[in-house]
Tab-separated table of C-alpha atoms in Angstrom:
chain	number	residue	atom	x	y	z
G	1	MET	CA	0.091	0.151	-0.019
G	2	CYS	CA	2.574	2.332	-1.169
G	3	LEU	CA	0.290	4.072	-3.392
G	4	ALA	CA	0.876	7.765	-3.203
G	5	ILE	CA	0.691	10.846	-5.620
G	6	PRO	CA	2.898	13.873	-5.703
G	7	MET	CA	0.744	17.187	-4.988
G	8	GLN	CA	1.612	20.920	-4.928
G	9	ILE	CA	0.487	22.845	-1.618
G	10	LYS	CA	-1.713	25.693	-2.632
G	11	SER	CA	-2.565	26.962	0.980
G	12	ILE	CA	-2.192	25.991	4.629
G	13	SER	CA	-4.727	26.187	7.231
G	14	GLY	CA	-3.639	24.552	10.770
G	15	ASP	CA	-3.053	20.678	10.360
G	16	PHE	CA	-4.222	20.767	6.768
G	17	ALA	CA	-3.368	21.936	3.595
G	18	GLU	CA	-5.260	22.484	0.182
G	19	ALA	CA	-3.075	20.362	-2.524
G	20	ALA	CA	-3.483	20.136	-5.895
G	21	SER	CA	-2.521	17.716	-8.720
G	22	GLY	CA	-3.786	18.778	-12.210
G	23	SER	CA	-7.636	19.697	-11.736
G	24	LEU	CA	-7.740	17.455	-8.447
G	25	ARG	CA	-7.942	19.264	-5.231
G	26	LYS	CA	-7.740	17.841	-2.014
G	27	ALA	CA	-7.580	18.767	1.755
G	28	VAL	CA	-4.480	17.013	2.690
G	29	ASN	CA	-3.178	16.446	6.791
G	30	ILE	CA	0.392	17.924	7.101
G	31	GLN	CA	1.060	16.911	10.712
G	32	MET	CA	3.988	14.596	9.663
G	33	LEU	CA	5.659	17.416	7.975
G	34	SER	CA	7.801	19.979	10.191
G	35	ALA	CA	7.898	22.761	7.771
G	36	VAL	CA	5.748	23.062	4.638
G	37	LYS	CA	4.785	26.291	2.460
G	38	PRO	CA	2.548	26.807	-0.266
G	39	GLY	CA	4.581	25.946	-3.642
G	40	ASP	CA	6.207	22.951	-2.174
G	41	TYR	CA	5.505	19.351	-3.524
G	42	VAL	CA	4.529	16.620	-1.213
G	43	MET	CA	3.636	12.886	-1.638
G	44	VAL	CA	0.090	12.309	-0.531
G	45	HIS	CA	-0.945	9.001	0.820
G	46	ALA	CA	-4.487	8.084	2.297
G	47	GLY	CA	-5.127	11.804	2.780
G	48	PHE	CA	-1.894	12.434	4.569
G	49	ALA	CA	1.313	14.084	3.169
G	50	ILE	CA	3.964	11.683	4.311
G	51	GLU	CA	6.847	13.527	3.067
G	52	LYS	CA	8.076	16.563	1.053
G	53	ILE	CA	9.634	16.251	-2.553
G	54	ASN	CA	13.209	17.570	-2.742
G	55	PRO	CA	13.464	19.284	-6.122
G	56	GLN	CA	17.061	19.644	-6.275
G	57	LYS	CA	17.444	15.821	-5.614
G	58	ALA	CA	14.899	15.132	-8.105
G	59	LYS	CA	17.091	16.910	-10.731
G	60	GLU	CA	20.298	15.235	-9.401
G	61	THR	CA	18.289	11.820	-10.094
G	62	LEU	CA	17.457	12.905	-13.687
G	63	ARG	CA	20.968	13.838	-14.225
G	64	MET	CA	22.037	10.560	-13.005
G	65	ILE	CA	19.749	8.683	-15.315
G	66	ASP	CA	21.097	10.581	-18.104
G	67	GLU	CA	24.447	9.612	-17.166
G	68	ILE	CA	23.554	5.788	-16.732
G	69	SER	CA	21.663	6.105	-20.087
G	70	GLY	CA	24.674	7.501	-21.728
G	71	ARG	CA	23.146	10.613	-22.939
G	72	VAL	CA	25.517	12.614	-20.614
G	73	PRO	CA	28.989	11.476	-20.076
G	74	GLN	CA	29.740	9.962	-16.603
G	75	PRO	CA	32.142	11.723	-14.495
G	76	ALA	CA	35.854	10.498	-14.503
G	77	PRO	CA	36.805	7.903	-12.162
G	78	GLY	CA	37.924	9.596	-8.844
G	79	ALA	CA	35.417	12.421	-9.111
G	80	LYS	CA	33.276	13.282	-6.491
G	81	HIS	CA	29.909	11.822	-7.139
G	82	GLN	CA	26.993	12.351	-4.904
G	83	ARG	CA	24.641	9.710	-4.373
J	1	MET	CA	8.609	19.572	-12.770
J	2	LYS	CA	5.545	17.890	-11.640
J	3	TYR	CA	7.561	14.669	-10.337
J	4	LEU	CA	5.708	11.990	-12.675
J	5	ASP	CA	6.311	12.580	-16.755
J	6	GLU	CA	9.616	13.167	-16.140
J	7	PHE	CA	10.236	9.806	-14.963
J	8	ARG	CA	8.463	8.209	-17.567
J	9	ASN	CA	10.676	9.009	-20.707
J	10	ARG	CA	10.365	6.180	-22.998
J	11	ARG	CA	13.845	6.722	-24.706
J	12	LEU	CA	15.717	7.038	-21.377
J	13	ALA	CA	14.075	3.778	-20.438
J	14	LEU	CA	15.258	2.046	-23.443
J	15	SER	CA	18.853	3.547	-22.792
J	16	ILE	CA	18.910	2.261	-19.227
J	17	SER	CA	17.814	-1.127	-20.448
J	18	ALA	CA	20.851	-1.359	-22.711
J	19	LYS	CA	23.127	-0.471	-19.853
J	20	ILE	CA	21.304	-2.974	-17.802
J	21	ARG	CA	22.117	-5.710	-20.488
J	22	ALA	CA	25.596	-4.636	-20.521
J	23	ALA	CA	26.161	-4.430	-16.567
J	24	ALA	CA	24.254	-7.802	-15.608
J	25	PRO	CA	26.317	-10.692	-14.449
J	26	ARG	CA	25.454	-13.723	-17.130
J	27	ARG	CA	24.299	-16.001	-14.473
J	28	LYS	CA	20.449	-16.028	-13.188
J	29	ILE	CA	19.964	-13.113	-10.683
J	30	ASN	CA	16.919	-13.145	-8.690
J	31	LEU	CA	15.728	-9.778	-7.312
J	32	MET	CA	12.665	-9.168	-5.141
J	33	GLU	CA	10.424	-6.243	-4.746
J	34	VAL	CA	8.166	-6.158	-1.599
J	35	CYS	CA	5.749	-3.378	-2.437
J	36	GLY	CA	2.587	-3.878	-4.237
J	37	THR	CA	3.046	-0.408	-6.196
J	38	HIS	CA	6.185	-1.685	-7.420
J	39	THR	CA	4.508	-5.070	-8.400
J	40	GLN	CA	1.770	-2.838	-10.461
J	41	SER	CA	4.213	-0.270	-12.085
J	42	PHE	CA	6.449	-3.142	-13.432
J	43	ARG	CA	3.743	-4.971	-15.118
J	44	ARG	CA	2.043	-1.668	-16.105
J	45	PHE	CA	4.992	-0.132	-17.780
J	46	GLY	CA	6.091	-3.467	-19.314
J	47	LEU	CA	9.416	-3.452	-17.674
J	48	ALA	CA	10.090	-7.136	-17.527
J	49	ARG	CA	10.550	-6.664	-21.349
J	50	LEU	CA	13.303	-4.419	-20.868
J	51	LEU	CA	15.223	-6.745	-18.668
J	52	PRO	CA	17.638	-9.592	-19.864
J	53	GLU	CA	16.118	-13.131	-19.582
J	54	ASN	CA	18.610	-14.173	-16.746
J	55	ILE	CA	17.360	-11.220	-14.622
J	56	LYS	CA	14.142	-11.839	-12.794
J	57	LEU	CA	12.174	-9.253	-10.717
J	58	ILE	CA	9.999	-11.402	-8.269
J	59	SER	CA	6.931	-10.054	-6.597
J	60	GLY	CA	7.015	-10.732	-2.805
J	61	PRO	CA	4.627	-10.220	-0.008
J	62	GLY	CA	4.367	-6.360	-0.717
J	63	CYS	CA	0.519	-6.377	-0.865
J	64	PRO	CA	-0.748	-5.468	2.524
J	65	VAL	CA	-4.355	-6.535	1.651
J	66	CYS	CA	-3.055	-9.741	0.361
J	67	VAL	CA	-1.127	-10.524	3.329
J	68	THR	CA	-4.042	-9.877	5.917
J	69	ALA	CA	-4.911	-13.223	7.474
J	70	GLN	CA	-8.095	-14.798	6.215
J	71	GLY	CA	-9.186	-14.942	10.020
J	72	TYR	CA	-8.725	-11.082	10.522
J	73	LEU	CA	-11.328	-10.807	7.519
J	74	ASP	CA	-13.602	-13.390	8.988
J	75	ALA	CA	-13.420	-11.463	12.357
J	76	ALA	CA	-14.164	-8.083	10.354
J	77	ILE	CA	-17.131	-9.869	8.800
J	78	ARG	CA	-18.619	-11.322	12.221
J	79	LEU	CA	-18.210	-7.464	13.474
J	80	ALA	CA	-20.104	-6.117	10.177
J	81	GLN	CA	-22.909	-8.580	11.140
J	82	ASN	CA	-23.681	-6.403	14.270
J	83	LYS	CA	-26.288	-3.979	13.501
J	84	GLU	CA	-24.599	-1.741	16.141
J	85	VAL	CA	-21.202	-1.728	14.154
J	86	ILE	CA	-20.240	0.252	11.016
J	87	ILE	CA	-17.079	-1.014	9.528
J	88	ALA	CA	-14.896	1.724	7.605
J	89	THR	CA	-12.460	0.268	5.125
J	90	PHE	CA	-10.043	0.897	2.388
J	91	ALA	CA	-11.787	-0.253	-0.895
J	92	ASP	CA	-9.227	-2.889	-1.675
J	93	MET	CA	-10.570	-5.134	1.225
J	94	LEU	CA	-14.116	-5.304	0.228
J	95	ARG	CA	-13.974	-8.037	-2.338
J	96	VAL	CA	-11.279	-10.238	-0.844
J	97	PRO	CA	-12.713	-13.785	-0.248
J	98	ALA	CA	-13.026	-14.768	3.354
J	99	SER	CA	-13.850	-18.060	4.652
J	100	ARG	CA	-17.365	-17.972	3.630
J	101	SER	CA	-18.333	-14.263	2.596
J	102	SER	CA	-16.742	-10.984	1.749
J	103	LEU	CA	-17.111	-7.554	2.995
J	104	GLU	CA	-18.637	-6.533	-0.283
J	105	ARG	CA	-21.425	-9.289	0.115
J	106	GLU	CA	-22.133	-8.419	3.815
J	107	LYS	CA	-22.279	-4.639	2.425
J	108	THR	CA	-24.991	-5.726	0.106
J	109	ARG	CA	-26.698	-7.464	2.779
J	110	ALA	CA	-26.583	-4.994	5.972
J	111	GLY	CA	-25.266	-1.725	4.230
J	112	ASN	CA	-23.132	-1.018	7.256
J	113	ILE	CA	-19.985	-0.882	5.548
J	114	ARG	CA	-18.241	2.111	4.266
J	115	MET	CA	-15.202	2.778	1.989
J	116	VAL	CA	-13.125	5.447	3.041
J	117	TYR	CA	-9.946	7.099	1.405
J	118	SER	CA	-8.245	8.123	4.745
J	119	PRO	CA	-8.460	6.617	8.149
J	120	LEU	CA	-9.489	10.241	9.404
J	121	ASP	CA	-12.723	9.595	7.246
J	122	SER	CA	-13.647	7.179	9.811
J	123	LEU	CA	-13.608	9.775	12.652
J	124	GLY	CA	-16.266	11.714	10.629
J	125	ILE	CA	-18.381	8.605	10.264
J	126	ALA	CA	-18.227	8.144	13.842
J	127	ARG	CA	-19.400	11.789	14.745
J	128	GLN	CA	-22.331	11.304	12.163
J	129	ASN	CA	-23.529	8.185	14.017
J	130	PRO	CA	-22.957	8.611	17.673
J	131	ASP	CA	-25.484	5.472	18.369
J	132	LYS	CA	-23.096	3.292	16.226
J	133	LYS	CA	-19.707	1.754	16.932
J	134	VAL	CA	-17.455	2.442	14.109
J	135	VAL	CA	-14.490	0.237	13.401
J	136	PHE	CA	-11.550	1.198	10.871
J	137	LEU	CA	-9.973	-1.820	9.492
J	138	ALA	CA	-6.270	-0.844	9.959
J	139	VAL	CA	-4.403	-2.482	6.902
J	140	GLY	CA	-1.191	-1.468	5.913
J	141	PHE	CA	2.657	-1.224	5.994
J	142	GLU	CA	4.727	1.464	7.549
J	143	THR	CA	3.631	3.816	4.678
J	144	THR	CA	0.155	3.846	6.269
J	145	VAL	CA	1.045	3.386	10.078
J	146	PRO	CA	1.662	7.028	10.869
J	147	ALA	CA	-1.612	8.212	9.001
J	148	VAL	CA	-3.339	5.540	11.309
J	149	ALA	CA	-1.642	6.807	14.554
J	150	LEU	CA	-2.524	10.428	13.700
J	151	SER	CA	-6.316	9.288	13.462
J	152	VAL	CA	-6.112	7.694	16.952
J	153	LEU	CA	-4.589	10.705	18.127
J	154	ALA	CA	-7.121	12.921	16.759
J	155	ALA	CA	-10.110	10.666	18.108
J	156	ARG	CA	-8.621	10.892	21.510
J	157	LYS	CA	-8.323	14.844	21.257
J	158	ALA	CA	-11.618	15.107	19.832
J	159	LYS	CA	-13.131	12.732	22.607
J	160	ILE	CA	-14.770	10.625	20.094
J	161	ARG	CA	-15.865	7.468	21.957
J	162	ASN	CA	-17.219	5.335	19.257
J	163	ILE	CA	-14.278	4.927	17.201
J	164	PHE	CA	-12.286	1.786	17.214
J	165	PHE	CA	-9.236	0.617	15.199
J	166	PHE	CA	-8.866	-3.156	14.212
J	167	SER	CA	-4.940	-3.529	13.518
J	168	SER	CA	-3.523	-5.724	10.939
J	169	LEU	CA	-0.707	-3.241	10.427
J	170	LYS	CA	2.599	-4.976	9.447
J	171	LEU	CA	6.311	-3.988	9.356
J	172	ILE	CA	8.315	-4.874	6.142
J	173	PRO	CA	12.026	-5.555	7.009
J	174	PRO	CA	11.713	-8.113	9.622
J	175	ALA	CA	9.733	-9.926	7.013
J	176	MET	CA	12.251	-9.611	4.583
J	177	ALA	CA	14.680	-11.273	6.929
J	178	TYR	CA	11.888	-13.964	7.181
J	179	LEU	CA	12.169	-14.361	3.371
J	180	LEU	CA	16.031	-14.468	3.278
J	181	GLN	CA	15.714	-17.628	5.346
J	182	ASP	CA	14.053	-19.461	2.528
J	183	LYS	CA	16.852	-21.065	0.370
J	184	ARG	CA	14.388	-21.585	-2.278
J	185	LEU	CA	14.195	-18.083	-3.163
J	186	ASN	CA	17.956	-17.669	-3.610
J	187	LEU	CA	17.788	-13.974	-3.477
J	188	ASP	CA	20.668	-11.690	-5.010
J	189	GLY	CA	18.899	-8.152	-4.194
J	190	PHE	CA	15.980	-6.332	-2.796
J	191	LEU	CA	14.187	-3.637	-4.406
J	192	CYS	CA	13.087	-1.761	-1.361
J	193	PRO	CA	9.784	-0.110	-1.134
J	194	GLY	CA	10.038	3.599	-2.023
J	195	HIS	CA	7.192	5.139	0.344
J	196	VAL	CA	7.710	2.613	3.158
J	197	SER	CA	11.252	3.785	3.205
J	198	ALA	CA	10.003	7.647	2.959
J	199	ILE	CA	8.975	7.103	6.443
J	200	ILE	CA	11.533	4.536	8.037
J	201	GLY	CA	14.731	5.452	6.159
J	202	LEU	CA	17.485	3.052	5.046
J	203	GLU	CA	18.922	2.042	8.313
J	204	PRO	CA	16.275	-0.756	9.035
J	205	TYR	CA	17.599	-2.363	5.624
J	206	GLU	CA	21.378	-2.442	6.703
J	207	PHE	CA	21.180	-5.938	8.109
J	208	ILE	CA	20.353	-7.269	4.824
J	209	PRO	CA	23.720	-6.696	3.115
J	210	GLU	CA	25.547	-6.997	6.456
J	211	LYS	CA	24.430	-10.452	7.569
J	212	TYR	CA	23.052	-11.811	4.339
J	213	GLY	CA	25.324	-10.544	1.604
J	214	VAL	CA	22.155	-9.354	-0.210
J	215	ALA	CA	22.156	-6.031	-2.321
J	216	CYS	CA	19.405	-3.508	-1.390
J	217	CYS	CA	18.362	-0.367	-3.188
J	218	VAL	CA	15.362	1.848	-2.358
J	219	SER	CA	13.491	3.030	-5.480
J	220	GLY	CA	10.472	5.030	-6.506
J	221	PHE	CA	7.511	3.985	-8.666
J	222	GLU	CA	7.919	5.684	-12.151
J	223	PRO	CA	9.692	3.518	-14.811
J	224	LEU	CA	12.954	5.362	-14.825
J	225	ASP	CA	13.075	5.117	-10.997
J	226	MET	CA	12.732	1.018	-11.090
J	227	LEU	CA	15.199	0.766	-14.144
J	228	GLU	CA	17.577	2.824	-12.155
J	229	GLY	CA	17.206	0.912	-9.054
J	230	ILE	CA	17.492	-2.589	-10.840
J	231	TYR	CA	20.647	-0.981	-12.590
J	232	LEU	CA	22.133	0.088	-9.131
J	233	LEU	CA	21.398	-3.650	-7.783
J	234	LEU	CA	23.138	-5.233	-10.696
J	235	ARG	CA	26.188	-3.024	-10.333
J	236	GLN	CA	26.482	-4.060	-6.576
J	237	ILE	CA	26.177	-7.810	-7.360
J	238	ALA	CA	28.787	-7.454	-10.274
J	239	CYS	CA	31.217	-5.875	-8.081
J	240	GLY	CA	30.407	-8.016	-5.124
J	241	ARG	CA	29.766	-5.217	-2.580
J	242	PRO	CA	26.412	-5.306	-1.365
J	243	LYS	CA	25.026	-2.310	0.606
J	244	VAL	CA	21.749	-0.212	0.934
J	245	GLU	CA	21.515	2.385	-1.993
J	246	ASN	CA	18.951	5.240	-2.112
J	247	GLN	CA	17.535	5.635	-5.701
J	248	TYR	CA	14.484	7.756	-4.448
J	249	ARG	CA	16.621	10.486	-2.900
J	250	ARG	CA	14.038	12.999	-3.635
J	251	LEU	CA	11.949	11.752	-1.122
J	252	VAL	CA	13.886	9.151	1.189
J	253	SER	CA	16.296	10.316	3.586
J	254	ARG	CA	18.699	8.152	5.413
J	255	LYS	CA	16.750	8.579	8.926
J	256	GLY	CA	13.456	8.632	7.387
J	257	ASN	CA	10.464	10.990	8.380
J	258	LEU	CA	11.331	11.216	12.077
J	259	LYS	CA	8.289	12.898	13.115
J	260	ALA	CA	6.033	10.086	11.470
J	261	LEU	CA	8.216	7.510	13.176
J	262	ARG	CA	7.862	9.270	16.586
J	263	LEU	CA	3.906	9.670	16.097
J	264	ALA	CA	3.819	5.725	15.090
J	265	GLY	CA	5.846	4.930	18.391
J	266	GLU	CA	3.399	7.192	20.597
J	267	VAL	CA	0.631	4.848	19.418
J	268	PHE	CA	1.868	1.484	18.472
J	269	CYS	CA	4.042	-1.228	20.094
J	270	VAL	CA	5.527	-4.133	18.037
J	271	SER	CA	3.856	-7.657	18.229
J	272	PRO	CA	3.943	-11.002	16.377
J	273	GLY	CA	2.513	-10.425	12.921
J	274	LEU	CA	0.158	-13.078	11.002
J	275	TRP	CA	0.886	-13.035	7.423
J	276	ARG	CA	-1.427	-15.156	5.024
J	277	GLY	CA	0.810	-17.432	3.189
J	278	LEU	CA	3.710	-16.920	5.473
J	279	GLY	CA	2.208	-17.612	9.007
J	280	VAL	CA	3.434	-15.855	12.075
J	281	ILE	CA	6.707	-13.545	11.813
J	282	PRO	CA	7.934	-12.104	15.244
J	283	GLN	CA	8.285	-8.351	15.380
J	284	THR	CA	6.091	-7.619	12.120
J	285	GLY	CA	2.716	-6.625	13.741
J	286	LEU	CA	1.428	-3.639	15.497
J	287	ARG	CA	-0.891	-3.323	18.332
J	288	LEU	CA	-2.294	-0.128	20.016
J	289	LYS	CA	-0.447	0.890	23.372
J	290	LYS	CA	-2.076	0.339	26.661
J	291	GLU	CA	-3.114	4.038	27.044
J	292	PHE	CA	-4.922	3.667	23.774
J	293	SER	CA	-6.768	0.445	24.766
J	294	ARG	CA	-10.191	2.233	24.512
J	295	PHE	CA	-9.538	2.620	20.830
J	296	ASP	CA	-8.586	-1.061	20.128
J	297	ALA	CA	-11.282	-3.075	18.534
J	298	GLU	CA	-9.902	-6.115	19.698
J	299	LYS	CA	-10.026	-5.112	23.566
J	300	MET	CA	-13.248	-3.365	23.529
J	301	LEU	CA	-15.584	-5.296	21.176
J	302	GLY	CA	-14.295	-8.984	21.770
J	303	VAL	CA	-12.875	-9.503	18.332
J	304	SER	CA	-9.781	-11.520	17.465
J	305	TYR	CA	-8.072	-13.665	15.141
J	306	SER	CA	-4.907	-15.968	15.600
J	307	GLN	CA	-2.972	-18.441	13.882
J	308	ASP	CA	-5.816	-21.161	14.582
J	309	THR	CA	-8.515	-18.948	12.931
J	310	ALA	CA	-6.316	-17.817	10.129
J	311	GLY	CA	-8.315	-19.979	7.591
J	312	LYS	CA	-7.041	-21.976	4.756
J	313	ASP	CA	-6.779	-20.836	1.080
J	314	LYS	CA	-9.656	-22.053	-1.074
J	315	LYS	CA	-9.161	-25.530	-3.002
J	316	ASN	CA	-7.143	-24.352	-6.295
J	317	CYS	CA	-5.935	-21.037	-4.824
J	318	ARG	CA	-2.114	-20.708	-4.541
J	319	CYS	CA	-1.769	-17.115	-3.331
J	320	ALA	CA	0.589	-18.311	-0.600
J	321	GLU	CA	3.056	-19.446	-2.706
J	322	VAL	CA	2.612	-16.414	-5.030
J	323	LEU	CA	2.986	-13.982	-1.951
J	324	LYS	CA	6.261	-15.771	-0.768
J	325	GLY	CA	7.706	-15.383	-4.579
J	326	LEU	CA	7.959	-19.079	-5.025
J	327	ILE	CA	5.566	-19.181	-8.053
J	328	GLN	CA	4.708	-16.572	-10.403
J	329	PRO	CA	0.857	-15.877	-11.290
J	330	LEU	CA	1.250	-17.465	-14.600
J	331	ASP	CA	2.322	-20.795	-12.920
J	332	CYS	CA	-1.023	-21.145	-10.951
J	333	PRO	CA	-3.428	-23.253	-12.898
J	334	SER	CA	-6.513	-21.238	-11.454
J	335	PHE	CA	-5.073	-17.864	-13.058
J	336	ALA	CA	-7.218	-16.200	-15.791
J	337	LYS	CA	-9.254	-19.406	-15.869
J	338	ILE	CA	-11.266	-19.986	-12.561
J	339	CYS	CA	-10.038	-17.113	-10.881
J	340	THR	CA	-10.368	-13.495	-12.490
J	341	PRO	CA	-10.805	-10.228	-11.017
J	342	ALA	CA	-14.736	-10.652	-11.382
J	343	TYR	CA	-14.456	-13.960	-9.533
J	344	PRO	CA	-11.347	-14.151	-7.451
J	345	LEU	CA	-10.367	-17.318	-5.661
J	346	GLY	CA	-8.017	-15.286	-3.480
J	347	PRO	CA	-6.639	-11.857	-2.629
J	348	CYS	CA	-3.623	-11.670	-5.071
J	349	MET	CA	-6.273	-11.381	-7.896
J	350	VAL	CA	-8.565	-8.854	-5.966
J	351	SER	CA	-6.464	-6.187	-4.638
J	352	TYR	CA	-4.993	-3.404	-6.927
J	353	GLU	CA	-1.591	-4.059	-5.677
J	354	GLY	CA	-1.820	-7.857	-5.697
J	355	ALA	CA	0.444	-9.743	-8.130
J	356	CYS	CA	-2.171	-11.790	-9.804
J	357	ASN	CA	-4.287	-8.711	-10.616
J	358	ALA	CA	-1.132	-7.035	-11.999
J	359	TYR	CA	-0.552	-9.621	-14.144
J	360	TYR	CA	-3.979	-10.251	-15.548
J	361	LYS	CA	-4.474	-6.446	-16.327
J	362	TYR	CA	-1.101	-5.676	-17.916
J	363	GLY	CA	0.292	-9.280	-19.034
């Protein structure tokens, strides 16, 4: 039961936020998160935001996928490579 | 970035597939995923066709509905037959066959079973029906545990007297240890569940490479996530250096969601867990702590289930072997013949996250 969808926080009211994914709008409980603000993306499961999505790390993942696929050259051996 | 389409790029998927073929050892490699959403994604996006023949991604017991003991369902049905009770449940549970009936059939008869999207919805049902006892069927893994914990805390704060929680919540890492004892599976690596890991972090898996020499990689659910996760596993296996890697870095941190873990620990304590098809696995169940006893359906409503009332799978149902990863759905003689989503013999064909359901829908 890992089913969850990424949604963007539109507004916050106490323990709940209005979150959006496309035309879908839902009230989502944000009590599992310490700091969340409008504009943040969160992963929503069973009406709860279980974690914030880190946009920088998402970009890094896509860059690594590009490297693995060969679209972008991989760093030379010994170069610092963050995982 | 919307965090979906970017991770579904077909050209990149084909490129990674080529890299997997180049990096993979030549011998037979058995990888296992233990998450129903991985099962669905793998079949839905046709990822099996992108792997070489010698690499298998086996579906393990990662569908929480599928591994719910039949005895638990029987107990829930007995509760549902009480006119003073309203059952609140996730939709997946409705059509799972129990020993003699199903929640869906009971819903048709008595009408006192409600589908909910969130455990919090059951609090609303309790408020609207003060003369009824509302029982939420708490089924799920670590992804769902903090959500149920918060719902229990909300019920206490709001002083709702007629809400109860019937726990079949389970923990995944000790079940992975159980699977590793079975040499028939001959596992080389685990693709670890992404959203469970968002809650628990990476540390609970560290015993797997350390004690068993088996590779681990936490992976997201989009096609590129799973393919990168499999590539990283194969790289570990080829180098002979098993460890816990994290492909799902945009969501999963090493320590997990500490606030969610603290909330879960406030409400639940660990107990033996009864898994359909696997039996009792120590340290894999969750029970409400003593201070929340008044919300505990087992303590307050006299309902219970055990190994003795676990129930047997119907004749011709091989869900137990599918759940353990010993056979694939296609190996079951009932698959797509006498067992279909419309007329299921067992839970693996019913649940959205069941292996048989995924194979039936997507091939």
